[in-house]
CSV table of C-alpha atoms in Angstrom, one decimal:
chain,number,residue,atom,x,y,z
W,1,MET,CA,-3.7,24.2,-13.9
W,2,GLY,CA,-3.4,25.5,-10.4
W,3,LEU,CA,-5.1,23.9,-7.5
W,4,PHE,CA,-4.4,27.2,-5.3
W,5,ASN,CA,-4.5,30.6,-6.3
W,6,ARG,CA,-0.9,31.6,-5.4
W,7,LYS,CA,-2.1,35.1,-4.8
W,8,SER,CA,-4.3,33.9,-1.9
W,9,SER,CA,-4.5,30.9,0.7
W,10,LYS,CA,-7.9,29.9,-0.3
W,11,ILE,CA,-8.0,26.4,-1.9
W,12,SER,CA,-10.1,26.3,-4.6
W,13,THR,CA,-12.1,23.0,-5.7
W,14,ASN,CA,-10.5,20.6,-8.1
W,15,GLY,CA,-12.9,18.9,-10.4
W,16,ASN,CA,-10.7,16.3,-11.8
W,17,SER,CA,-10.7,13.7,-9.1
W,18,ALA,CA,-14.7,13.1,-8.4
W,19,SER,CA,-15.3,10.3,-6.3
W,20,ASN,CA,-18.2,7.5,-6.7
W,21,SER,CA,-21.4,8.3,-4.7
W,22,THR,CA,-21.8,6.1,-1.7
W,23,LYS,CA,-25.3,5.2,-2.6
W,24,SER,CA,-24.4,2.0,-4.7
W,25,ASP,CA,-26.9,0.8,-7.4
W,26,SER,CA,-27.4,-2.8,-8.7
W,27,SER,CA,-25.3,-1.9,-11.8
W,28,ALA,CA,-22.1,-2.4,-12.3
W,29,LEU,CA,-19.2,0.1,-12.5
W,30,LYS,CA,-17.0,0.6,-15.7
W,31,SER,CA,-13.4,0.1,-15.2
W,32,PRO,CA,-11.7,3.8,-15.7
W,33,PRO,CA,-9.4,4.1,-18.5
W,34,PRO,CA,-6.0,3.7,-17.6
W,35,VAL,CA,-4.2,7.0,-16.6
W,36,ASN,CA,-1.5,5.5,-18.8
W,37,GLY,CA,0.3,2.2,-19.7
W,38,GLY,CA,2.0,2.2,-16.3
W,39,SER,CA,3.2,-1.3,-15.3
W,40,PHE,CA,-0.4,-2.6,-14.4
W,41,SER,CA,-2.5,-1.7,-17.6
W,42,SER,CA,-2.5,-1.3,-21.1
W,43,PRO,CA,-4.6,1.1,-23.4
W,44,SER,CA,-5.4,-1.5,-25.9
W,45,MET,CA,-7.1,-3.4,-23.2
W,46,PRO,CA,-10.9,-3.8,-23.5
W,47,ASP,CA,-13.1,-2.1,-20.7
W,48,VAL,CA,-14.0,-4.3,-18.0
W,49,ARG,CA,-17.1,-4.1,-15.9
W,50,LEU,CA,-16.2,-3.8,-12.2
W,51,PRO,CA,-18.5,-5.2,-9.8
W,52,ALA,CA,-20.8,-2.4,-8.0
W,53,PRO,CA,-19.6,-1.2,-4.1
W,54,PRO,CA,-21.4,-2.6,-1.3
W,55,ASP,CA,-24.3,-0.4,-0.3
W,56,PRO,CA,-23.2,1.1,3.4
W,57,ASN,CA,-26.7,1.4,4.2
W,58,LEU,CA,-27.3,-2.3,3.8
W,59,ASP,CA,-24.0,-3.2,4.9
W,60,PRO,CA,-21.6,-0.5,6.6
W,61,ALA,CA,-19.2,-3.0,7.2
W,62,ALA,CA,-18.6,-4.5,3.9
W,63,TYR,CA,-18.6,-1.0,2.7
W,64,LEU,CA,-15.7,0.2,4.9
W,65,ARG,CA,-13.8,-2.6,4.1
W,66,SER,CA,-13.8,-2.2,0.3
W,67,ILE,CA,-11.4,-0.5,-1.8
W,68,TYR,CA,-14.5,2.0,-2.9
W,69,SER,CA,-14.8,3.5,0.3
W,70,VAL,CA,-11.2,5.1,0.8
W,71,ARG,CA,-11.3,7.8,-1.7
W,72,GLU,CA,-15.0,8.4,-0.9
W,73,ARG,CA,-14.8,8.7,2.8
W,74,THR,CA,-11.3,10.7,2.8
W,75,ARG,CA,-12.7,13.1,0.5
W,76,LEU,CA,-14.9,14.2,3.0
W,77,VAL,CA,-12.4,15.4,5.4
W,78,TYR,CA,-10.2,16.9,2.2
W,79,GLN,CA,-13.2,19.2,1.3
W,80,ARG,CA,-12.5,20.6,4.8
W,81,ALA,CA,-9.1,21.1,4.4
W,82,LYS,CA,-9.8,22.9,1.1
W,83,ARG,CA,-11.9,25.6,3.2
W,84,ASN,CA,-8.8,25.1,5.8
W,85,GLN,CA,-11.6,24.4,8.4
W,86,LEU,CA,-9.3,21.3,9.7
W,87,LYS,CA,-9.6,20.3,13.5
W,88,HIS,CA,-5.7,20.0,14.0
W,89,PHE,CA,-4.0,21.4,10.7
W,90,ASP,CA,-3.7,24.8,9.6
W,91,VAL,CA,-3.8,24.6,5.6
W,92,ASP,CA,-1.5,27.4,3.7
W,93,GLY,CA,-2.8,26.8,-0.1
W,94,SER,CA,0.0,29.1,-1.4
W,95,LYS,CA,2.3,26.2,-0.4
W,96,PHE,CA,0.4,23.8,-3.1
W,97,ARG,CA,2.2,24.8,-6.1
W,98,ASP,CA,5.8,24.8,-4.4
W,99,THR,CA,4.7,21.5,-3.2
W,100,ALA,CA,4.2,20.1,-6.8
W,101,ASP,CA,7.1,21.9,-8.1
W,102,TYR,CA,9.6,20.1,-5.7
W,103,VAL,CA,8.2,16.8,-6.8
W,104,VAL,CA,8.2,17.9,-10.3
W,105,SER,CA,12.0,18.7,-10.0
W,106,ILE,CA,12.9,15.3,-8.3
W,107,ILE,CA,11.0,13.4,-11.1
W,108,LYS,CA,12.7,15.4,-14.0
W,109,ARG,CA,16.4,14.8,-12.4
W,110,ASP,CA,15.7,10.9,-12.5
W,111,HIS,CA,13.7,10.2,-15.4
W,112,ALA,CA,13.5,13.3,-18.0
W,113,PRO,CA,12.7,12.9,-20.5
W,114,ASP,CA,11.4,9.1,-20.6
W,115,TYR,CA,8.9,9.5,-18.1
W,116,GLN,CA,7.2,6.2,-19.5
W,117,SER,CA,10.0,4.2,-18.0
W,118,ILE,CA,8.8,5.1,-14.3
W,119,PRO,CA,7.5,1.9,-12.6
W,120,ALA,CA,4.4,1.7,-10.6
W,121,HIS,CA,5.1,2.3,-6.8
W,122,GLY,CA,5.5,-1.3,-5.1
W,123,ARG,CA,7.8,-3.3,-3.6
W,124,TRP,CA,9.7,-4.7,-6.6
W,125,GLN,CA,11.9,-1.4,-6.4
W,126,HIS,CA,12.8,-1.8,-2.7
W,127,PHE,CA,14.4,-5.3,-3.4
W,128,GLU,CA,16.7,-3.4,-6.0
W,129,ALA,CA,18.0,-1.1,-3.3
W,130,GLY,CA,21.6,-0.4,-4.1
W,131,GLY,CA,20.9,-0.9,-8.1
W,132,ARG,CA,21.2,-4.4,-8.0
W,133,PRO,CA,18.0,-6.2,-10.0
W,134,ARG,CA,17.8,-8.7,-7.1
W,135,ILE,CA,14.4,-10.2,-8.4
W,136,ASP,CA,15.8,-11.0,-11.8
W,137,GLN,CA,19.2,-12.6,-10.3
W,138,LEU,CA,16.6,-14.8,-7.9
W,139,MET,CA,14.8,-15.9,-10.9
W,140,SER,CA,17.8,-16.6,-12.8
W,141,THR,CA,18.9,-19.1,-10.3
W,142,TRP,CA,15.7,-21.1,-10.7
W,143,PRO,CA,15.8,-24.4,-13.4
W,144,SER,CA,13.9,-23.8,-16.6
W,145,THR,CA,11.5,-26.2,-15.7
W,146,ILE,CA,9.9,-23.8,-13.2
W,147,ASP,CA,7.3,-22.3,-15.5
W,148,ASN,CA,5.9,-18.6,-15.5
W,149,GLN,CA,2.9,-19.7,-13.2
W,150,GLU,CA,5.2,-21.1,-10.5
W,151,ARG,CA,7.5,-18.6,-10.8
W,152,THR,CA,4.9,-16.0,-10.1
W,153,ARG,CA,3.5,-18.0,-7.2
W,154,ARG,CA,7.1,-17.7,-5.8
W,155,LEU,CA,7.1,-14.1,-6.2
W,156,LEU,CA,3.7,-13.8,-4.7
W,157,ASP,CA,5.0,-15.8,-1.4
W,158,LEU,CA,7.8,-13.5,-1.4
W,159,PHE,CA,6.3,-10.0,-1.5
W,160,LEU,CA,3.5,-10.7,0.7
W,161,VAL,CA,5.6,-11.9,3.5
W,162,SER,CA,7.9,-9.1,2.6
W,163,VAL,CA,5.4,-6.5,2.8
W,164,LEU,CA,3.9,-7.5,6.0
W,165,LEU,CA,7.4,-7.2,7.5
W,166,ASP,CA,7.8,-3.9,6.1
W,167,ALA,CA,6.9,-1.5,9.3
W,168,GLY,CA,8.8,1.3,10.6
W,169,ALA,CA,12.3,-0.1,11.6
W,170,GLY,CA,13.5,2.7,13.7
W,171,THR,CA,16.3,4.7,13.3
W,172,ARG,CA,19.0,2.4,14.8
W,173,TRP,CA,18.4,-0.6,13.0
W,174,SER,CA,20.3,-1.6,9.7
W,175,TYR,CA,20.6,-4.7,7.7
W,176,LYS,CA,24.0,-5.9,6.1
W,177,SER,CA,23.5,-7.8,3.1
W,178,LYS,CA,25.0,-11.4,3.3
W,179,GLU,CA,25.6,-10.9,-0.6
W,180,SER,CA,27.0,-7.6,-1.3
W,181,GLY,CA,28.2,-6.7,2.2
W,182,ARG,CA,26.2,-3.4,2.0
W,183,MET,CA,24.3,-1.8,4.7
W,184,TYR,CA,20.6,-1.0,4.2
W,185,LYS,CA,18.2,0.8,6.6
W,186,ARG,CA,14.2,1.3,6.5
W,187,SER,CA,12.1,-0.4,4.0
W,188,GLU,CA,14.8,-1.1,1.6
W,189,GLY,CA,16.8,-3.0,4.5
W,190,LEU,CA,13.9,-4.8,5.4
W,191,ALA,CA,13.4,-5.9,1.7
W,192,VAL,CA,16.8,-6.9,1.1
W,193,ALA,CA,16.6,-8.8,4.6
W,194,SER,CA,13.2,-10.7,3.7
W,195,LEU,CA,14.7,-11.6,0.3
W,196,GLU,CA,17.7,-13.2,1.8
W,197,MET,CA,15.7,-15.0,4.2
W,198,PHE,CA,13.2,-16.2,1.6
W,199,LYS,CA,16.4,-17.7,-0.3
W,200,ALA,CA,17.5,-19.2,3.0
W,201,GLY,CA,14.4,-21.1,3.7
W,202,TYR,CA,13.4,-19.4,6.8
W,203,PHE,CA,9.6,-19.3,5.4
W,204,SER,CA,9.3,-22.7,4.0
W,205,SER,CA,8.4,-26.2,5.7
W,206,ASP,CA,10.2,-27.7,2.6
W,207,SER,CA,14.1,-27.9,2.8
W,208,SER,CA,14.1,-29.1,-0.7
W,209,THR,CA,12.0,-26.0,-2.1
W,210,PRO,CA,13.4,-23.0,0.2
W,211,CYS,CA,11.8,-20.4,-1.9
W,212,GLN,CA,8.5,-20.6,-0.9
W,213,VAL,CA,6.1,-19.4,1.9
W,214,ASP,CA,3.7,-21.6,3.4
W,215,SER,CA,1.7,-22.2,6.8
W,216,THR,CA,3.5,-24.5,8.2
W,217,GLY,CA,6.9,-23.0,7.8
W,218,LEU,CA,5.7,-19.7,9.1
W,219,ALA,CA,3.9,-21.4,12.3
W,220,ARG,CA,7.6,-23.0,12.8
W,221,LEU,CA,9.3,-19.6,12.4
W,222,SER,CA,10.2,-18.5,16.2
W,223,LEU,CA,11.1,-15.1,17.5
W,224,SER,CA,14.6,-16.1,18.0
W,225,GLN,CA,14.8,-17.1,14.4
W,226,LEU,CA,13.1,-14.0,13.1
W,227,ALA,CA,15.6,-11.9,15.1
W,228,ARG,CA,18.5,-13.8,13.7
W,229,GLY,CA,17.3,-13.4,10.1
W,230,LEU,CA,16.8,-10.1,10.7
W,231,GLN,CA,20.2,-9.6,12.3
W,232,VAL,CA,18.6,-8.1,15.6
W,233,SER,CA,20.7,-7.7,18.6
W,234,GLU,CA,21.1,-5.3,21.6
W,235,THR,CA,23.4,-3.0,19.4
W,236,ASN,CA,21.1,-3.6,16.4
W,237,PRO,CA,17.5,-3.1,17.8
W,238,LEU,CA,14.6,-3.4,15.6
W,239,THR,CA,11.5,-1.7,16.5
W,240,GLY,CA,8.5,-3.9,16.9
W,241,LEU,CA,10.3,-7.0,16.4
W,242,GLU,CA,7.8,-9.0,18.6
W,243,GLY,CA,4.9,-7.4,16.7
W,244,ARG,CA,6.5,-8.8,13.5
W,245,ALA,CA,6.6,-12.4,14.7
W,246,GLY,CA,3.3,-12.2,16.1
W,247,LEU,CA,2.0,-10.9,12.6
W,248,MET,CA,3.9,-14.1,10.9
W,249,THR,CA,1.9,-16.5,13.4
W,250,ARG,CA,-1.3,-14.8,12.5
W,251,LEU,CA,-0.4,-15.1,8.8
W,252,ALA,CA,0.2,-18.9,9.2
W,253,ASP,CA,-3.1,-19.3,10.6
W,254,ALA,CA,-4.8,-17.2,8.2
W,255,LEU,CA,-3.1,-19.3,5.1
W,256,THR,CA,-4.8,-22.3,6.2
W,257,ASN,CA,-7.7,-21.1,4.5
W,258,THR,CA,-7.9,-23.4,1.8
W,259,SER,CA,-10.5,-21.4,-0.2
W,260,TYR,CA,-7.9,-19.0,-1.2
W,261,PHE,CA,-4.3,-20.7,-0.5
W,262,GLY,CA,-4.7,-24.1,-1.3
W,263,ARG,CA,-3.7,-27.3,0.9
W,264,ALA,CA,-0.3,-26.2,0.9
W,265,GLY,CA,-1.1,-22.7,2.6
W,266,ARG,CA,1.0,-20.7,0.0
W,267,PRO,CA,0.0,-16.9,-0.6
W,268,GLY,CA,0.8,-17.6,-4.4
W,269,HIS,CA,-1.8,-19.9,-4.5
W,270,MET,CA,-3.8,-17.3,-4.9
W,271,LEU,CA,-2.9,-16.9,-8.3
W,272,GLY,CA,-4.3,-19.8,-9.9
W,273,THR,CA,-3.3,-21.9,-13.2
W,274,ARG,CA,-3.7,-20.5,-16.8
W,275,ARG,CA,-5.7,-23.9,-17.4
W,276,ALA,CA,-8.3,-22.7,-15.0
W,277,LEU,CA,-8.8,-19.6,-16.7
W,278,ASN,CA,-9.0,-21.1,-20.3
W,279,TYR,CA,-11.5,-23.7,-19.3
W,280,LYS,CA,-13.3,-22.3,-16.4
W,281,ALA,CA,-13.5,-25.4,-14.6
W,282,PRO,CA,-15.0,-25.6,-11.2
W,283,ALA,CA,-12.8,-24.5,-8.7
W,284,LYS,CA,-11.2,-27.6,-6.8
W,285,HIS,CA,-8.6,-25.6,-5.0
W,286,VAL,CA,-7.1,-22.1,-4.7
W,287,LEU,CA,-4.7,-22.7,-7.5
W,288,ASP,CA,-7.8,-22.1,-9.5
W,289,TYR,CA,-9.1,-18.7,-7.3
W,290,LEU,CA,-8.0,-15.5,-9.3
W,291,LEU,CA,-7.8,-17.2,-12.6
W,292,SER,CA,-11.2,-18.9,-12.6
W,293,HIS,CA,-13.0,-16.1,-10.6
W,294,PRO,CA,-16.3,-15.1,-12.6
W,295,SER,CA,-14.9,-11.5,-12.8
W,296,THR,CA,-11.7,-12.5,-14.6
W,297,GLN,CA,-11.5,-12.6,-18.3
W,298,ALA,CA,-9.5,-14.2,-21.1
W,299,SER,CA,-8.1,-12.0,-23.8
W,300,SER,CA,-4.8,-12.0,-25.2
W,301,VAL,CA,-3.7,-11.9,-21.5
W,302,PRO,CA,-5.8,-12.6,-18.4
W,303,ILE,CA,-7.8,-10.0,-16.9
W,304,ILE,CA,-8.2,-9.7,-13.2
W,305,THR,CA,-10.1,-6.6,-11.6
W,306,VAL,CA,-8.8,-4.8,-8.6
W,307,PRO,CA,-11.8,-5.6,-6.6
W,308,THR,CA,-11.5,-9.5,-7.3
W,309,LEU,CA,-7.9,-9.2,-5.8
W,310,TRP,CA,-8.9,-7.0,-3.1
W,311,SER,CA,-11.4,-9.3,-1.8
W,312,VAL,CA,-8.9,-12.1,-1.4
W,313,LEU,CA,-6.1,-9.8,0.6
W,314,VAL,CA,-9.4,-8.4,3.0
W,315,ASN,CA,-11.0,-11.6,3.4
W,316,GLY,CA,-8.3,-14.1,3.0
W,317,LEU,CA,-6.1,-11.9,5.5
W,318,SER,CA,-8.8,-10.8,8.1
W,319,ASN,CA,-7.1,-12.6,10.9
W,320,VAL,CA,-3.8,-11.3,10.6
W,321,TRP,CA,-5.0,-7.8,11.6
W,322,PRO,CA,-5.0,-6.8,15.5
W,323,SER,CA,-8.5,-7.3,17.1
W,324,THR,CA,-8.5,-4.0,18.6
W,325,ARG,CA,-9.1,-2.2,15.4
W,326,THR,CA,-12.5,-0.5,15.0
W,327,THR,CA,-15.6,-2.8,14.3
W,328,ILE,CA,-18.7,-2.2,13.1
W,329,ASP,CA,-21.5,-5.2,14.1
W,330,ASP,CA,-18.5,-7.4,15.8
W,331,VAL,CA,-17.0,-7.1,12.3
W,332,SER,CA,-13.2,-5.7,12.4
W,333,LEU,CA,-12.7,-3.0,10.0
W,334,GLY,CA,-9.0,-3.1,9.7
W,335,ASP,CA,-7.2,0.1,8.9
W,336,ALA,CA,-10.1,2.2,9.6
W,337,TRP,CA,-10.6,4.7,12.4
W,338,PRO,CA,-13.3,7.6,13.6
W,339,CYS,CA,-12.5,11.2,12.7
W,340,SER,CA,-13.9,14.3,14.3
W,341,SER,CA,-13.6,16.2,10.9
W,342,MET,CA,-15.9,14.0,9.2
W,343,PRO,CA,-19.8,15.4,9.1
W,344,PRO,CA,-21.9,14.7,12.0
W,345,SER,CA,-23.9,11.7,11.6
W,346,PRO,CA,-27.2,10.5,13.3
W,347,PRO,CA,-26.4,8.1,16.5
W,348,SER,CA,-28.2,5.1,14.3
W,349,LEU,CA,-25.3,5.4,11.6
W,350,PRO,CA,-22.1,5.3,13.4
W,351,TRP,CA,-20.4,4.2,10.4
W,352,GLU,CA,-20.8,7.4,8.9
W,353,THR,CA,-17.8,8.9,11.2
W,354,ILE,CA,-15.3,6.4,10.3
W,355,VAL,CA,-12.7,7.0,7.8
W,356,PRO,CA,-11.0,3.9,6.0
W,357,PHE,CA,-7.3,3.6,4.7
W,358,HIS,CA,-6.4,0.2,4.5
W,359,LYS,CA,-2.7,1.4,3.8
W,360,LEU,CA,-1.1,-2.0,3.9
W,361,THR,CA,-3.7,-4.0,2.1
W,362,GLN,CA,-3.2,-1.3,-0.8
W,363,TRP,CA,0.2,-1.8,-0.5
W,364,LEU,CA,-0.1,-5.2,-0.9
W,365,CYS,CA,-2.3,-4.5,-4.1
W,366,TYR,CA,0.4,-2.2,-5.4
W,367,SER,CA,3.4,-5.1,-4.6
W,368,LEU,CA,1.6,-8.0,-5.8
W,369,MET,CA,0.3,-6.7,-9.1
W,370,THR,CA,3.8,-6.1,-10.3
W,371,PRO,CA,4.9,-9.8,-10.3
W,372,MET,CA,1.9,-10.8,-11.8
W,373,THR,CA,2.0,-8.1,-14.6
W,374,LYS,CA,5.7,-8.6,-15.2
W,375,VAL,CA,6.0,-12.6,-15.4
W,376,MET,CA,2.5,-13.5,-16.3
W,377,LYS,CA,1.5,-10.4,-18.3
W,378,VAL,CA,-1.7,-10.3,-16.3
W,379,TYR,CA,-3.9,-6.9,-16.9
W,380,PHE,CA,-5.4,-5.4,-13.9
W,381,ALA,CA,-8.7,-3.7,-14.3
W,382,GLY,CA,-9.7,-1.0,-12.0
W,383,THR,CA,-6.3,0.3,-10.9
W,384,ASP,CA,-7.6,3.8,-10.4
W,385,LEU,CA,-9.7,2.6,-7.5
W,386,LEU,CA,-6.5,2.6,-5.5
W,387,THR,CA,-5.5,5.8,-3.7
W,388,GLY,CA,-2.1,7.2,-2.8
W,389,LEU,CA,-0.7,5.5,0.4
W,390,PRO,CA,-1.6,7.7,3.5
W,391,GLU,CA,1.5,7.3,5.5
W,392,TYR,CA,4.2,8.9,6.8
W,393,ARG,CA,6.5,9.5,3.8
W,394,ASN,CA,3.7,11.2,1.6
W,395,GLY,CA,1.8,12.7,4.5
W,396,GLY,CA,5.0,14.1,5.7
W,397,LEU,CA,5.9,15.7,2.5
W,398,LEU,CA,2.7,18.0,3.0
W,399,VAL,CA,4.2,19.2,6.5
W,400,ASP,CA,7.8,19.6,5.2
W,401,THR,CA,6.5,21.8,2.6
W,402,GLY,CA,4.4,24.0,4.8
W,403,LEU,CA,1.1,23.1,3.0
W,404,LEU,CA,0.1,21.5,6.5
W,405,THR,CA,0.9,22.8,9.9
W,406,LEU,CA,-0.2,21.3,13.1
W,407,LYS,CA,-2.1,23.6,15.2
W,408,PRO,CA,-0.2,24.9,18.5
W,409,ARG,CA,-2.4,23.0,21.0
W,410,ASP,CA,-1.9,19.7,19.1
W,411,ASN,CA,1.9,20.5,18.5
W,412,GLN,CA,2.2,21.1,22.4
W,413,ARG,CA,0.5,17.9,23.3
W,414,GLY,CA,2.3,15.8,20.8
W,415,ILE,CA,5.8,17.1,22.0
W,416,GLN,CA,4.9,16.2,25.6
W,417,ALA,CA,4.0,12.8,24.6
W,418,TYR,CA,7.4,12.3,23.0
W,419,LYS,CA,9.3,13.7,26.1
W,420,ASP,CA,7.1,11.1,28.2
W,421,ASN,CA,8.3,8.5,25.8
W,422,ALA,CA,11.8,9.4,25.3
W,423,MET,CA,12.1,8.7,29.1
W,424,LEU,CA,11.4,5.0,28.3
W,425,LYS,CA,14.3,2.8,28.0
W,426,GLY,CA,15.4,2.2,24.3
W,427,GLN,CA,13.1,5.0,22.9
W,428,PRO,CA,14.5,7.9,20.5
W,429,ASN,CA,15.3,10.9,22.6
W,430,VAL,CA,17.1,13.1,20.1
W,431,GLU,CA,15.2,14.7,17.3
W,432,VAL,CA,11.9,16.2,19.4
W,433,VAL,CA,9.0,15.8,17.2
W,434,PRO,CA,5.5,15.7,18.2
W,435,LEU,CA,4.3,12.2,19.1
W,436,PHE,CA,0.9,10.6,18.7
W,437,ALA,CA,-0.9,7.3,18.7
W,438,THR,CA,-2.0,5.4,15.5
W,439,ALA,CA,-5.5,6.0,16.6
W,440,ASP,CA,-5.4,9.4,17.6
W,441,ASP,CA,-7.6,12.2,15.8
W,442,VAL,CA,-4.4,14.4,14.4
W,443,ILE,CA,-3.2,11.2,12.5
W,444,VAL,CA,-6.4,10.1,11.4
W,445,GLU,CA,-7.0,13.6,10.0
W,446,TRP,CA,-3.5,13.8,8.7
W,447,ARG,CA,-3.7,10.6,6.6
W,448,ALA,CA,-7.3,11.3,5.2
W,449,VAL,CA,-6.2,14.7,3.8
W,450,THR,CA,-2.9,13.1,2.4
W,451,VAL,CA,-5.0,11.0,0.2
W,452,GLY,CA,-6.9,14.1,-1.3
W,453,PHE,CA,-3.8,16.2,-1.6
W,454,LEU,CA,-2.1,13.2,-3.3
W,455,ASP,CA,-4.9,12.9,-6.0
W,456,ASP,CA,-4.6,16.9,-6.9
W,457,LEU,CA,-0.8,16.6,-6.7
W,458,LEU,CA,-1.2,14.1,-9.6
W,459,VAL,CA,-3.2,16.7,-11.8
W,460,GLU,CA,-0.6,19.5,-11.0
W,461,VAL,CA,2.4,17.3,-11.5
W,462,ASN,CA,1.3,16.2,-15.0
W,463,GLY,CA,0.5,19.7,-16.1
W,464,LEU,CA,4.0,20.6,-15.0
W,465,LEU,CA,5.7,18.0,-16.8
W,466,GLY,CA,3.4,18.8,-19.9
W,467,LEU,CA,1.7,15.3,-19.9
W,468,SER,CA,-1.4,14.6,-21.2
W,469,GLY,CA,-3.8,11.7,-22.7
W,470,PRO,CA,-2.0,8.3,-22.7
W,471,ASP,CA,1.6,9.9,-21.8
W,472,LYS,CA,0.0,10.8,-18.3
W,473,LEU,CA,1.7,9.5,-15.2
W,474,SER,CA,-0.3,7.3,-13.3
W,475,LEU,CA,-1.1,7.9,-9.5
W,476,ALA,CA,1.2,5.0,-8.7
W,477,GLN,CA,4.2,6.3,-11.0
W,478,MET,CA,4.2,9.7,-9.3
W,479,LEU,CA,4.2,7.9,-5.7
W,480,GLU,CA,7.5,6.0,-6.8
W,481,ALA,CA,9.3,8.8,-8.5
W,482,GLY,CA,7.8,11.8,-6.5
W,483,THR,CA,6.1,11.8,-3.5
W,484,TRP,CA,7.6,8.9,-2.0
W,485,LYS,CA,10.9,9.6,-3.1
W,486,VAL,CA,11.4,13.0,-2.2
W,487,CYS,CA,11.3,12.0,1.8
W,488,LEU,CA,14.5,10.1,1.1
W,489,GLU,CA,16.4,13.3,-0.1
């Protein structure tokens, strides 16, 4: 069951998480069977044929922007980690079981013995910070004339904006809920803040319908209005406020793409209508997009493939991401970066050195699937294509438990960068930790091995919990109840 031999620091190869070959063929891929029911899938649903991944030899940009590429490319770096051959980190394989034991202890404490009740990782749970079912309470305020389709659209509006606002808030910012009077920080604080702004109509251009997000409303949202809604002040500074305002402006522009978001420019219009699904009428507007997509099937419930949802987010929101990101053939790849730990490639194939993560797009997928599943009973095929999120909480677990240790030379460089940054006005200067830019090779390598370790931790955690077959936790459930939560302890 163990990935590592506790008598040795040597990492053994685990065959339970094989990746697809990067040499795609013309055949479609079969949807992997659900790991368990989770909140996105049902074991009673039929198998669904997934579209084949883009061929990297023909269109490397399309491949690196696809969900298929994330696990395939990060695995190449993870294989080096298994041999303790990383450029920037030492790997102590004897700590793997300790890491798994710690995750299991948190899951058992909070959820034993009813592990099937663990929700999939997503923004929905952040809205329930402090134990309040805020989304259910929100929907209860809407009149009964608002059908499930429009309820889902409204939640998609809210969840998309909230996820995009969900970046590191800094250690000094907090939000006081206007409804409960309680204080919240970090992701949970941003979730509660964005929800209360949504209800107040900050993102809507229609005063009679405050609970929606549309392109016109976002275009009107000024920096000062955003600061007011997030309660930002000199004594309550929020890291990256201007960046968030710029993101909302770019989102407003992206939502003018009527192919995905309709003439109203609403994120929720990516959903479509049940009528479009039942009759497969030619799409006249984006309300028909997801449900009338050729890959969507009509069963007892609508069946949508993850690659279809992914294409909406990657293509429809392409203008949202900074133009300074990595490019191939003048196509911005988004959250994808060169990594020196990748195998060397011929000069004619520079794409082979790039590792894609698409963390925010994956976080959007996890988060947007939840309201579609809960309210409209949509079944998503291909959820196993999504990976663990390569971000500081999941990756920090690997460092905190001693599984990964930054090499001395990089640690010294990171500490010096922290000291230099601490001299700037308003920057943290209390807890001294190594500091690196997002594109730094240290960060890219760290994020890549995080994806691989999360896959193998899932196998180990299910084994330690004694779960098998349809009772096993999904990756999304382990993230929610385990690896992401432990960093809040």
